[in-house]
């Protein structure tokens, strides 16, 4: 497994971590969705255990992932120190919007989920950031959505 294929999770909260690239190399950070929830700890990265199926939807952060959207690694255009590594997980509702190419509706779903989770609306600058990053993701999709097989 190459470094770009590795899934890193925080041993404290068990959430999947994002990578931030610095002059010193990769640094693992909580996702934007985790950070807005004011976590009470810094990330403590470990390799995800074999067969890891935890986490949550990479889009709405509410749903349980049921699909994988294959994607190439890419840097975020709005912050070149951060990027996306590997595939994105999607819950059934987000996967439906993606499969229908309804990215604007997907952003509305993400904003609504944020409001439910935090009790406050998604800030306009955060909505813009999501739009920019999803546009970059669309350019780097490397295959069709695939269903995650259930554990037996």
GROMACS .gro file of N, CA and C in nm:
model
  456
    1UNK      N    1   0.085  -0.118   0.000
    1UNK     CA    2   0.000   0.000   0.000
    1UNK      C    3   0.089   0.123   0.000
    2UNK      N    4   0.065   0.214  -0.091
    2UNK     CA    5   0.143   0.337  -0.095
    2UNK      C    6   0.093   0.433   0.011
    3UNK      N    7   0.175   0.535   0.041
    3UNK     CA    8   0.135   0.632   0.143
    3UNK      C    9   0.003   0.699   0.105
    4UNK      N   10  -0.019   0.722  -0.026
    4UNK     CA   11  -0.142   0.789  -0.066
    4UNK      C   12  -0.264   0.700  -0.052
    5UNK      N   13  -0.245   0.567  -0.038
    5UNK     CA   14  -0.358   0.477  -0.019
    5UNK      C   15  -0.392   0.454   0.127
    6UNK      N   16  -0.303   0.493   0.218
    6UNK     CA   17  -0.322   0.467   0.360
    6UNK      C   18  -0.438   0.549   0.414
    7UNK      N   19  -0.520   0.485   0.495
    7UNK     CA   20  -0.627   0.557   0.566
    7UNK      C   21  -0.580   0.574   0.709
    8UNK      N   22  -0.580   0.697   0.755
    8UNK     CA   23  -0.537   0.727   0.890
    8UNK      C   24  -0.659   0.769   0.971
    9UNK      N   25  -0.668   0.718   1.092
    9UNK     CA   26  -0.777   0.754   1.182
    9UNK      C   27  -0.718   0.809   1.311
   10UNK      N   28  -0.799   0.885   1.383
   10UNK     CA   29  -0.757   0.938   1.513
   10UNK      C   30  -0.790   0.832   1.618
   11UNK      N   31  -0.691   0.792   1.695
   11UNK     CA   32  -0.712   0.689   1.796
   11UNK      C   33  -0.807   0.737   1.907
   12UNK      N   34  -0.817   0.868   1.926
   12UNK     CA   35  -0.901   0.923   2.033
   12UNK      C   36  -1.049   0.918   1.995
   13UNK      N   37  -1.084   0.970   1.874
   13UNK     CA   38  -1.225   0.981   1.836
   13UNK      C   39  -1.265   0.882   1.727
   14UNK      N   40  -1.168   0.810   1.669
   14UNK     CA   41  -1.190   0.710   1.563
   14UNK      C   42  -1.239   0.772   1.432
   15UNK      N   43  -1.224   0.903   1.415
   15UNK     CA   44  -1.262   0.968   1.290
   15UNK      C   45  -1.148   0.958   1.190
   16UNK      N   46  -1.183   0.948   1.062
   16UNK     CA   47  -1.085   0.948   0.955
   16UNK      C   48  -1.022   1.087   0.949
   17UNK      N   49  -0.892   1.092   0.923
   17UNK     CA   50  -0.819   1.218   0.921
   17UNK      C   51  -0.788   1.263   0.778
   18UNK      N   52  -0.777   1.394   0.759
   18UNK     CA   53  -0.730   1.454   0.635
   18UNK      C   54  -0.580   1.471   0.646
   19UNK      N   55  -0.516   1.494   0.532
   19UNK     CA   56  -0.373   1.520   0.531
   19UNK      C   57  -0.350   1.666   0.492
   20UNK      N   58  -0.252   1.727   0.557
   20UNK     CA   59  -0.208   1.861   0.523
   20UNK      C   60  -0.060   1.851   0.488
   21UNK      N   61  -0.022   1.905   0.373
   21UNK     CA   62   0.117   1.896   0.328
   21UNK      C   63   0.192   2.020   0.371
   22UNK      N   64   0.306   2.001   0.434
   22UNK     CA   65   0.393   2.110   0.477
   22UNK      C   66   0.531   2.087   0.416
   23UNK      N   67   0.621   2.181   0.438
   23UNK     CA   68   0.758   2.163   0.389
   23UNK      C   69   0.824   2.040   0.452
   24UNK      N   70   0.776   2.000   0.570
   24UNK     CA   71   0.831   1.884   0.640
   24UNK      C   72   0.764   1.753   0.601
   25UNK      N   73   0.662   1.758   0.514
   25UNK     CA   74   0.592   1.638   0.472
   25UNK      C   75   0.446   1.641   0.512
   26UNK      N   76   0.387   1.524   0.529
   26UNK     CA   77   0.245   1.511   0.560
   26UNK      C   78   0.221   1.529   0.709
   27UNK      N   79   0.111   1.597   0.740
   27UNK     CA   80   0.065   1.613   0.878
   27UNK      C   81  -0.084   1.580   0.876
   28UNK      N   82  -0.128   1.497   0.967
   28UNK     CA   83  -0.268   1.455   0.970
   28UNK      C   84  -0.348   1.547   1.060
   29UNK      N   85  -0.464   1.589   1.009
   29UNK     CA   86  -0.551   1.683   1.079
   29UNK      C   87  -0.695   1.631   1.078
   30UNK      N   88  -0.774   1.676   1.174
   30UNK     CA   89  -0.916   1.643   1.170
   30UNK      C   90  -0.978   1.708   1.048
   31UNK      N   91  -1.082   1.647   0.995
   31UNK     CA   92  -1.149   1.703   0.878
   31UNK      C   93  -1.215   1.835   0.915
   32UNK      N   94  -1.252   1.911   0.814
   32UNK     CA   95  -1.321   2.037   0.836
   32UNK      C   96  -1.449   2.013   0.916
   33UNK      N   97  -1.520   1.906   0.886
   33UNK     CA   98  -1.644   1.877   0.958
   33UNK      C   99  -1.616   1.845   1.105
   34UNK      N  100  -1.506   1.778   1.133
   34UNK     CA  101  -1.471   1.751   1.272
   34UNK      C  102  -1.428   1.880   1.342
   35UNK      N  103  -1.351   1.962   1.273
   35UNK     CA  104  -1.297   2.084   1.334
   35UNK      C  105  -1.408   2.181   1.376
   36UNK      N  106  -1.516   2.189   1.299
   36UNK     CA  107  -1.623   2.283   1.335
   36UNK      C  108  -1.702   2.234   1.456
   37UNK      N  109  -1.679   2.110   1.497
   37UNK     CA  110  -1.748   2.058   1.614
   37UNK      C  111  -1.668   2.080   1.742
   38UNK      N  112  -1.561   2.158   1.732
   38UNK     CA  113  -1.478   2.193   1.848
   38UNK      C  114  -1.436   2.070   1.928
   39UNK      N  115  -1.365   1.980   1.862
   39UNK     CA  116  -1.313   1.862   1.930
   39UNK      C  117  -1.219   1.905   2.042
   40UNK      N  118  -1.214   1.828   2.146
   40UNK     CA  119  -1.135   1.865   2.264
   40UNK      C  120  -0.994   1.802   2.263
   41UNK      N  121  -0.946   1.764   2.145
   41UNK     CA  122  -0.814   1.702   2.138
   41UNK      C  123  -0.751   1.725   2.000
   42UNK      N  124  -0.620   1.717   1.997
   42UNK     CA  125  -0.547   1.718   1.871
   42UNK      C  126  -0.554   1.577   1.812
   43UNK      N  127  -0.544   1.564   1.680
   43UNK     CA  128  -0.549   1.430   1.623
   43UNK      C  129  -0.429   1.344   1.666
   44UNK      N  130  -0.458   1.218   1.692
   44UNK     CA  131  -0.354   1.121   1.723
   44UNK      C  132  -0.366   1.012   1.615
   45UNK      N  133  -0.290   1.028   1.505
   45UNK     CA  134  -0.309   0.939   1.390
   45UNK      C  135  -0.253   0.798   1.410
   46UNK      N  136  -0.330   0.702   1.362
   46UNK     CA  137  -0.284   0.563   1.352
   46UNK      C  138  -0.336   0.509   1.219
   47UNK      N  139  -0.271   0.405   1.169
   47UNK     CA  140  -0.323   0.338   1.049
   47UNK      C  141  -0.459   0.278   1.082
   48UNK      N  142  -0.553   0.291   0.990
   48UNK     CA  143  -0.683   0.229   1.009
   48UNK      C  144  -0.665   0.078   1.016
   49UNK      N  145  -0.738   0.014   1.106
   49UNK     CA  146  -0.724  -0.132   1.115
   49UNK      C  147  -0.768  -0.200   0.985
   50UNK      N  148  -0.716  -0.318   0.962
   50UNK     CA  149  -0.754  -0.396   0.845
   50UNK      C  150  -0.905  -0.415   0.841
   51UNK      N  151  -0.965  -0.392   0.724
   51UNK     CA  152  -1.109  -0.407   0.710
   51UNK      C  153  -1.189  -0.292   0.769
   52UNK      N  154  -1.123  -0.180   0.798
   52UNK     CA  155  -1.191  -0.065   0.858
   52UNK      C  156  -1.309  -0.021   0.773
   53UNK      N  157  -1.425  -0.011   0.835
   53UNK     CA  158  -1.545   0.034   0.767
   53UNK      C  159  -1.612   0.144   0.847
   54UNK      N  160  -1.537   0.207   0.933
   54UNK     CA  161  -1.592   0.315   1.014
   54UNK      C  162  -1.600   0.443   0.936
   55UNK      N  163  -1.609   0.549   1.008
   55UNK     CA  164  -1.617   0.678   0.944
   55UNK      C  165  -1.760   0.717   0.913
   56UNK      N  166  -1.771   0.816   0.830
   56UNK     CA  167  -1.902   0.867   0.791
   56UNK      C  168  -1.891   0.921   0.650
   57UNK      N  169  -2.003   0.962   0.598
   57UNK     CA  170  -2.007   1.015   0.462
   57UNK      C  171  -1.912   1.134   0.451
   58UNK      N  172  -1.826   1.132   0.349
   58UNK     CA  173  -1.731   1.242   0.327
   58UNK      C  174  -1.800   1.368   0.278
   59UNK      N  175  -1.926   1.359   0.245
   59UNK     CA  176  -1.999   1.475   0.196
   59UNK      C  177  -2.083   1.538   0.307
   60UNK      N  178  -2.185   1.469   0.354
   60UNK     CA  179  -2.276   1.528   0.454
   60UNK      C  180  -2.230   1.505   0.598
   61UNK      N  181  -2.140   1.412   0.619
   61UNK     CA  182  -2.089   1.375   0.752
   61UNK      C  183  -2.195   1.317   0.844
   62UNK      N  184  -2.313   1.294   0.794
   62UNK     CA  185  -2.421   1.236   0.876
   62UNK      C  186  -2.441   1.089   0.847
   63UNK      N  187  -2.448   1.056   0.719
   63UNK     CA  188  -2.484   0.921   0.681
   63UNK      C  189  -2.370   0.822   0.694
   64UNK      N  190  -2.407   0.697   0.707
   64UNK     CA  191  -2.310   0.588   0.710
   64UNK      C  192  -2.270   0.557   0.566
   65UNK      N  193  -2.140   0.551   0.536
   65UNK     CA  194  -2.098   0.524   0.399
   65UNK      C  195  -2.151   0.391   0.347
   66UNK      N  196  -2.207   0.395   0.227
   66UNK     CA  197  -2.254   0.275   0.160
   66UNK      C  198  -2.196   0.265   0.019
   67UNK      N  199  -2.130   0.373  -0.025
   67UNK     CA  200  -2.070   0.379  -0.159
   67UNK      C  201  -1.932   0.442  -0.150
   68UNK      N  202  -1.850   0.409  -0.250
   68UNK     CA  203  -1.718   0.469  -0.265
   68UNK      C  204  -1.714   0.539  -0.400
   69UNK      N  205  -1.667   0.663  -0.401
   69UNK     CA  206  -1.646   0.738  -0.525
   69UNK      C  207  -1.495   0.739  -0.551
   70UNK      N  208  -1.449   0.660  -0.650
   70UNK     CA  209  -1.305   0.654  -0.677
   70UNK      C  210  -1.254   0.791  -0.723
   71UNK      N  211  -1.141   0.832  -0.667
   71UNK     CA  212  -1.083   0.962  -0.703
   71UNK      C  213  -0.932   0.957  -0.693
   72UNK      N  214  -0.869   1.033  -0.784
   72UNK     CA  215  -0.724   1.051  -0.777
   72UNK      C  216  -0.692   1.151  -0.667
   73UNK      N  217  -0.570   1.146  -0.616
   73UNK     CA  218  -0.524   1.245  -0.518
   73UNK      C  219  -0.519   1.382  -0.587
   74UNK      N  220  -0.551   1.486  -0.511
   74UNK     CA  221  -0.541   1.622  -0.566
   74UNK      C  222  -0.527   1.722  -0.452
   75UNK      N  223  -0.473   1.838  -0.485
   75UNK     CA  224  -0.459   1.947  -0.389
   75UNK      C  225  -0.584   2.035  -0.400
   76UNK      N  226  -0.628   2.089  -0.286
   76UNK     CA  227  -0.743   2.179  -0.288
   76UNK      C  228  -0.701   2.312  -0.350
   77UNK      N  229  -0.775   2.361  -0.449
   77UNK     CA  230  -0.737   2.486  -0.516
   77UNK      C  231  -0.739   2.607  -0.423
   78UNK      N  232  -0.823   2.604  -0.320
   78UNK     CA  233  -0.836   2.719  -0.230
   78UNK      C  234  -0.733   2.717  -0.118
   79UNK      N  235  -0.662   2.605  -0.100
   79UNK     CA  236  -0.559   2.595   0.005
   79UNK      C  237  -0.462   2.486  -0.038
   80UNK      N  238  -0.356   2.525  -0.106
   80UNK     CA  239  -0.262   2.428  -0.164
   80UNK      C  240  -0.184   2.350  -0.058
   81UNK      N  241  -0.201   2.382   0.070
   81UNK     CA  242  -0.135   2.303   0.173
   81UNK      C  243  -0.220   2.182   0.214
   82UNK      N  244  -0.343   2.175   0.163
   82UNK     CA  245  -0.431   2.064   0.195
   82UNK      C  246  -0.476   1.997   0.067
   83UNK      N  247  -0.511   1.871   0.080
   83UNK     CA  248  -0.554   1.799  -0.038
   83UNK      C  249  -0.638   1.680  -0.001
   84UNK      N  250  -0.679   1.610  -0.103
   84UNK     CA  251  -0.760   1.491  -0.089
   84UNK      C  252  -0.677   1.372  -0.134
   85UNK      N  253  -0.679   1.266  -0.053
   85UNK     CA  254  -0.607   1.145  -0.089
   85UNK      C  255  -0.707   1.032  -0.102
   86UNK      N  256  -0.710   0.975  -0.220
   86UNK     CA  257  -0.789   0.855  -0.242
   86UNK      C  258  -0.937   0.879  -0.260
   87UNK      N  259  -1.008   0.770  -0.243
   87UNK     CA  260  -1.152   0.767  -0.269
   87UNK      C  261  -1.231   0.841  -0.162
   88UNK      N  262  -1.353   0.880  -0.198
   88UNK     CA  263  -1.445   0.947  -0.106
   88UNK      C  264  -1.559   0.852  -0.074
   89UNK      N  265  -1.601   0.848   0.052
   89UNK     CA  266  -1.714   0.766   0.096
   89UNK      C  267  -1.842   0.848   0.083
   90UNK      N  268  -1.950   0.783   0.047
   90UNK     CA  269  -2.079   0.851   0.031
   90UNK      C  270  -2.191   0.767   0.091
   91UNK      N  271  -2.281   0.834   0.162
   91UNK     CA  272  -2.401   0.767   0.211
   91UNK      C  273  -2.497   0.750   0.092
   92UNK      N  274  -2.602   0.670   0.106
   92UNK     CA  275  -2.694   0.649  -0.006
   92UNK      C  276  -2.755   0.778  -0.062
   93UNK      N  277  -2.793   0.871   0.025
   93UNK     CA  278  -2.856   0.995  -0.023
   93UNK      C  279  -2.757   1.081  -0.102
   94UNK      N  280  -2.636   1.096  -0.051
   94UNK     CA  281  -2.535   1.174  -0.124
   94UNK      C  282  -2.495   1.104  -0.253
   95UNK      N  283  -2.483   0.971  -0.249
   95UNK     CA  284  -2.448   0.895  -0.370
   95UNK      C  285  -2.553   0.913  -0.479
   96UNK      N  286  -2.679   0.919  -0.440
   96UNK     CA  287  -2.785   0.940  -0.539
   96UNK      C  288  -2.767   1.075  -0.609
   97UNK      N  289  -2.738   1.179  -0.532
   97UNK     CA  290  -2.718   1.312  -0.592
   97UNK      C  291  -2.595   1.313  -0.683
   98UNK      N  292  -2.489   1.247  -0.640
   98UNK     CA  293  -2.367   1.240  -0.721
   98UNK      C  294  -2.396   1.165  -0.851
   99UNK      N  295  -2.464   1.053  -0.842
   99UNK     CA  296  -2.492   0.974  -0.963
   99UNK      C  297  -2.581   1.049  -1.061
  100UNK      N  298  -2.659   1.142  -1.012
  100UNK     CA  299  -2.746   1.225  -1.098
  100UNK      C  300  -2.678   1.355  -1.139
  101UNK      N  301  -2.551   1.373  -1.098
  101UNK     CA  302  -2.475   1.494  -1.129
  101UNK      C  303  -2.543   1.619  -1.071
  102UNK      N  304  -2.603   1.605  -0.955
  102UNK     CA  305  -2.675   1.715  -0.889
  102UNK      C  306  -2.588   1.774  -0.778
  103UNK      N  307  -2.476   1.834  -0.817
  103UNK     CA  308  -2.379   1.885  -0.721
  103UNK      C  309  -2.432   2.004  -0.642
  104UNK      N  310  -2.513   2.089  -0.702
  104UNK     CA  311  -2.571   2.202  -0.627
  104UNK      C  312  -2.664   2.151  -0.518
  105UNK      N  313  -2.744   2.050  -0.549
  105UNK     CA  314  -2.832   1.991  -0.448
  105UNK      C  315  -2.750   1.921  -0.340
  106UNK      N  316  -2.637   1.863  -0.378
  106UNK     CA  317  -2.549   1.800  -0.280
  106UNK      C  318  -2.496   1.905  -0.182
  107UNK      N  319  -2.459   2.021  -0.231
  107UNK     CA  320  -2.411   2.127  -0.143
  107UNK      C  321  -2.524   2.171  -0.049
  108UNK      N  322  -2.646   2.178  -0.098
  108UNK     CA  323  -2.760   2.213  -0.012
  108UNK      C  324  -2.781   2.107   0.095
  109UNK      N  325  -2.765   1.980   0.059
  109UNK     CA  326  -2.776   1.872   0.157
  109UNK      C  327  -2.667   1.884   0.263
  110UNK      N  328  -2.546   1.912   0.221
  110UNK     CA  329  -2.434   1.930   0.314
  110UNK      C  330  -2.463   2.047   0.408
  111UNK      N  331  -2.513   2.157   0.353
  111UNK     CA  332  -2.545   2.275   0.435
  111UNK      C  333  -2.655   2.244   0.537
  112UNK      N  334  -2.756   2.170   0.495
  112UNK     CA  335  -2.866   2.134   0.586
  112UNK      C  336  -2.815   2.042   0.697
  113UNK      N  337  -2.729   1.947   0.662
  113UNK     CA  338  -2.673   1.856   0.763
  113UNK      C  339  -2.588   1.935   0.862
  114UNK      N  340  -2.512   2.030   0.813
  114UNK     CA  341  -2.432   2.116   0.902
  114UNK      C  342  -2.523   2.190   0.999
  115UNK      N  343  -2.632   2.245   0.949
  115UNK     CA  344  -2.726   2.317   1.035
  115UNK      C  345  -2.786   2.228   1.143
  116UNK      N  346  -2.821   2.106   1.107
  116UNK     CA  347  -2.876   2.012   1.206
  116UNK      C  348  -2.772   1.977   1.312
  117UNK      N  349  -2.647   1.958   1.268
  117UNK     CA  350  -2.541   1.915   1.358
  117UNK      C  351  -2.496   2.025   1.452
  118UNK      N  352  -2.489   2.148   1.403
  118UNK     CA  353  -2.430   2.256   1.482
  118UNK      C  354  -2.533   2.356   1.534
  119UNK      N  355  -2.653   2.356   1.478
  119UNK     CA  356  -2.754   2.453   1.519
  119UNK      C  357  -2.733   2.590   1.456
  120UNK      N  358  -2.639   2.601   1.362
  120UNK     CA  359  -2.619   2.729   1.295
  120UNK      C  360  -2.600   2.704   1.145
  121UNK      N  361  -2.636   2.803   1.064
  121UNK     CA  362  -2.623   2.785   0.920
  121UNK      C  363  -2.478   2.779   0.875
  122UNK      N  364  -2.457   2.716   0.762
  122UNK     CA  365  -2.324   2.710   0.703
  122UNK      C  366  -2.285   2.850   0.657
  123UNK      N  367  -2.169   2.896   0.700
  123UNK     CA  368  -2.124   3.030   0.662
  123UNK      C  369  -2.104   3.038   0.511
  124UNK      N  370  -2.131   3.154   0.451
  124UNK     CA  371  -2.115   3.168   0.305
  124UNK      C  372  -1.975   3.131   0.256
  125UNK      N  373  -1.870   3.166   0.333
  125UNK     CA  374  -1.735   3.132   0.289
  125UNK      C  375  -1.711   2.981   0.294
  126UNK      N  376  -1.775   2.911   0.386
  126UNK     CA  377  -1.762   2.764   0.391
  126UNK      C  378  -1.834   2.702   0.273
  127UNK      N  379  -1.949   2.758   0.236
  127UNK     CA  380  -2.023   2.708   0.119
  127UNK      C  381  -1.940   2.726  -0.008
  128UNK      N  382  -1.874   2.840  -0.019
  128UNK     CA  383  -1.787   2.866  -0.134
  128UNK      C  384  -1.671   2.768  -0.137
  129UNK      N  385  -1.612   2.743  -0.020
  129UNK     CA  386  -1.502   2.647  -0.012
  129UNK      C  387  -1.546   2.508  -0.056
  130UNK      N  388  -1.662   2.466  -0.012
  130UNK     CA  389  -1.714   2.334  -0.051
  130UNK      C  390  -1.735   2.329  -0.202
  131UNK      N  391  -1.792   2.434  -0.258
  131UNK     CA  392  -1.817   2.437  -0.403
  131UNK      C  393  -1.684   2.424  -0.480
  132UNK      N  394  -1.582   2.498  -0.436
  132UNK     CA  395  -1.450   2.492  -0.502
  132UNK      C  396  -1.391   2.351  -0.492
  133UNK      N  397  -1.401   2.291  -0.375
  133UNK     CA  398  -1.341   2.158  -0.354
  133UNK      C  399  -1.418   2.050  -0.428
  134UNK      N  400  -1.550   2.060  -0.435
  134UNK     CA  401  -1.627   1.961  -0.511
  134UNK      C  402  -1.599   1.974  -0.660
  135UNK      N  403  -1.577   2.096  -0.707
  135UNK     CA  404  -1.542   2.115  -0.848
  135UNK      C  405  -1.408   2.046  -0.876
  136UNK      N  406  -1.312   2.061  -0.785
  136UNK     CA  407  -1.183   1.993  -0.800
  136UNK      C  408  -1.201   1.841  -0.793
  137UNK      N  409  -1.285   1.795  -0.701
  137UNK     CA  410  -1.312   1.651  -0.692
  137UNK      C  411  -1.368   1.599  -0.824
  138UNK      N  412  -1.465   1.668  -0.881
  138UNK     CA  413  -1.527   1.621  -1.006
  138UNK      C  414  -1.422   1.601  -1.116
  139UNK      N  415  -1.320   1.688  -1.119
  139UNK     CA  416  -1.214   1.676  -1.220
  139UNK      C  417  -1.125   1.555  -1.193
  140UNK      N  418  -1.132   1.500  -1.073
  140UNK     CA  419  -1.043   1.390  -1.034
  140UNK      C  420  -1.115   1.259  -1.006
  141UNK      N  421  -1.242   1.252  -1.038
  141UNK     CA  422  -1.315   1.125  -1.023
  141UNK      C  423  -1.256   1.026  -1.123
  142UNK      N  424  -1.223   0.906  -1.076
  142UNK     CA  425  -1.154   0.810  -1.161
  142UNK      C  426  -1.238   0.686  -1.196
  143UNK      N  427  -1.366   0.689  -1.163
  143UNK     CA  428  -1.452   0.576  -1.196
  143UNK      C  429  -1.591   0.597  -1.138
  144UNK      N  430  -1.682   0.504  -1.164
  144UNK     CA  431  -1.819   0.518  -1.116
  144UNK      C  432  -1.830   0.486  -0.966
  145UNK      N  433  -1.936   0.535  -0.907
  145UNK     CA  434  -1.967   0.500  -0.767
  145UNK      C  435  -1.974   0.349  -0.756
  146UNK      N  436  -1.919   0.296  -0.647
  146UNK     CA  437  -1.926   0.151  -0.621
  146UNK      C  438  -1.988   0.130  -0.484
  147UNK      N  439  -2.077   0.033  -0.478
  147UNK     CA  440  -2.139   0.000  -0.350
  147UNK      C  441  -2.036  -0.068  -0.260
  148UNK      N  442  -2.036  -0.031  -0.132
  148UNK     CA  443  -1.951  -0.098  -0.035
  148UNK      C  444  -2.022  -0.226   0.006
  149UNK      N  445  -1.960  -0.341  -0.017
  149UNK     CA  446  -2.028  -0.465   0.020
  149UNK      C  447  -2.050  -0.473   0.171
  150UNK      N  448  -2.165  -0.526   0.212
  150UNK     CA  449  -2.189  -0.539   0.356
  150UNK      C  450  -2.094  -0.640   0.418
  151UNK      N  451  -2.064  -0.621   0.546
  151UNK     CA  452  -1.982  -0.717   0.616
  151UNK      C  453  -2.062  -0.845   0.636
  152UNK      N  454  -1.998  -0.956   0.627
  152UNK     CA  455  -2.070  -1.084   0.645
  152UNK      C  456  -2.035  -1.143   0.778
   0.00000   0.00000   0.00000
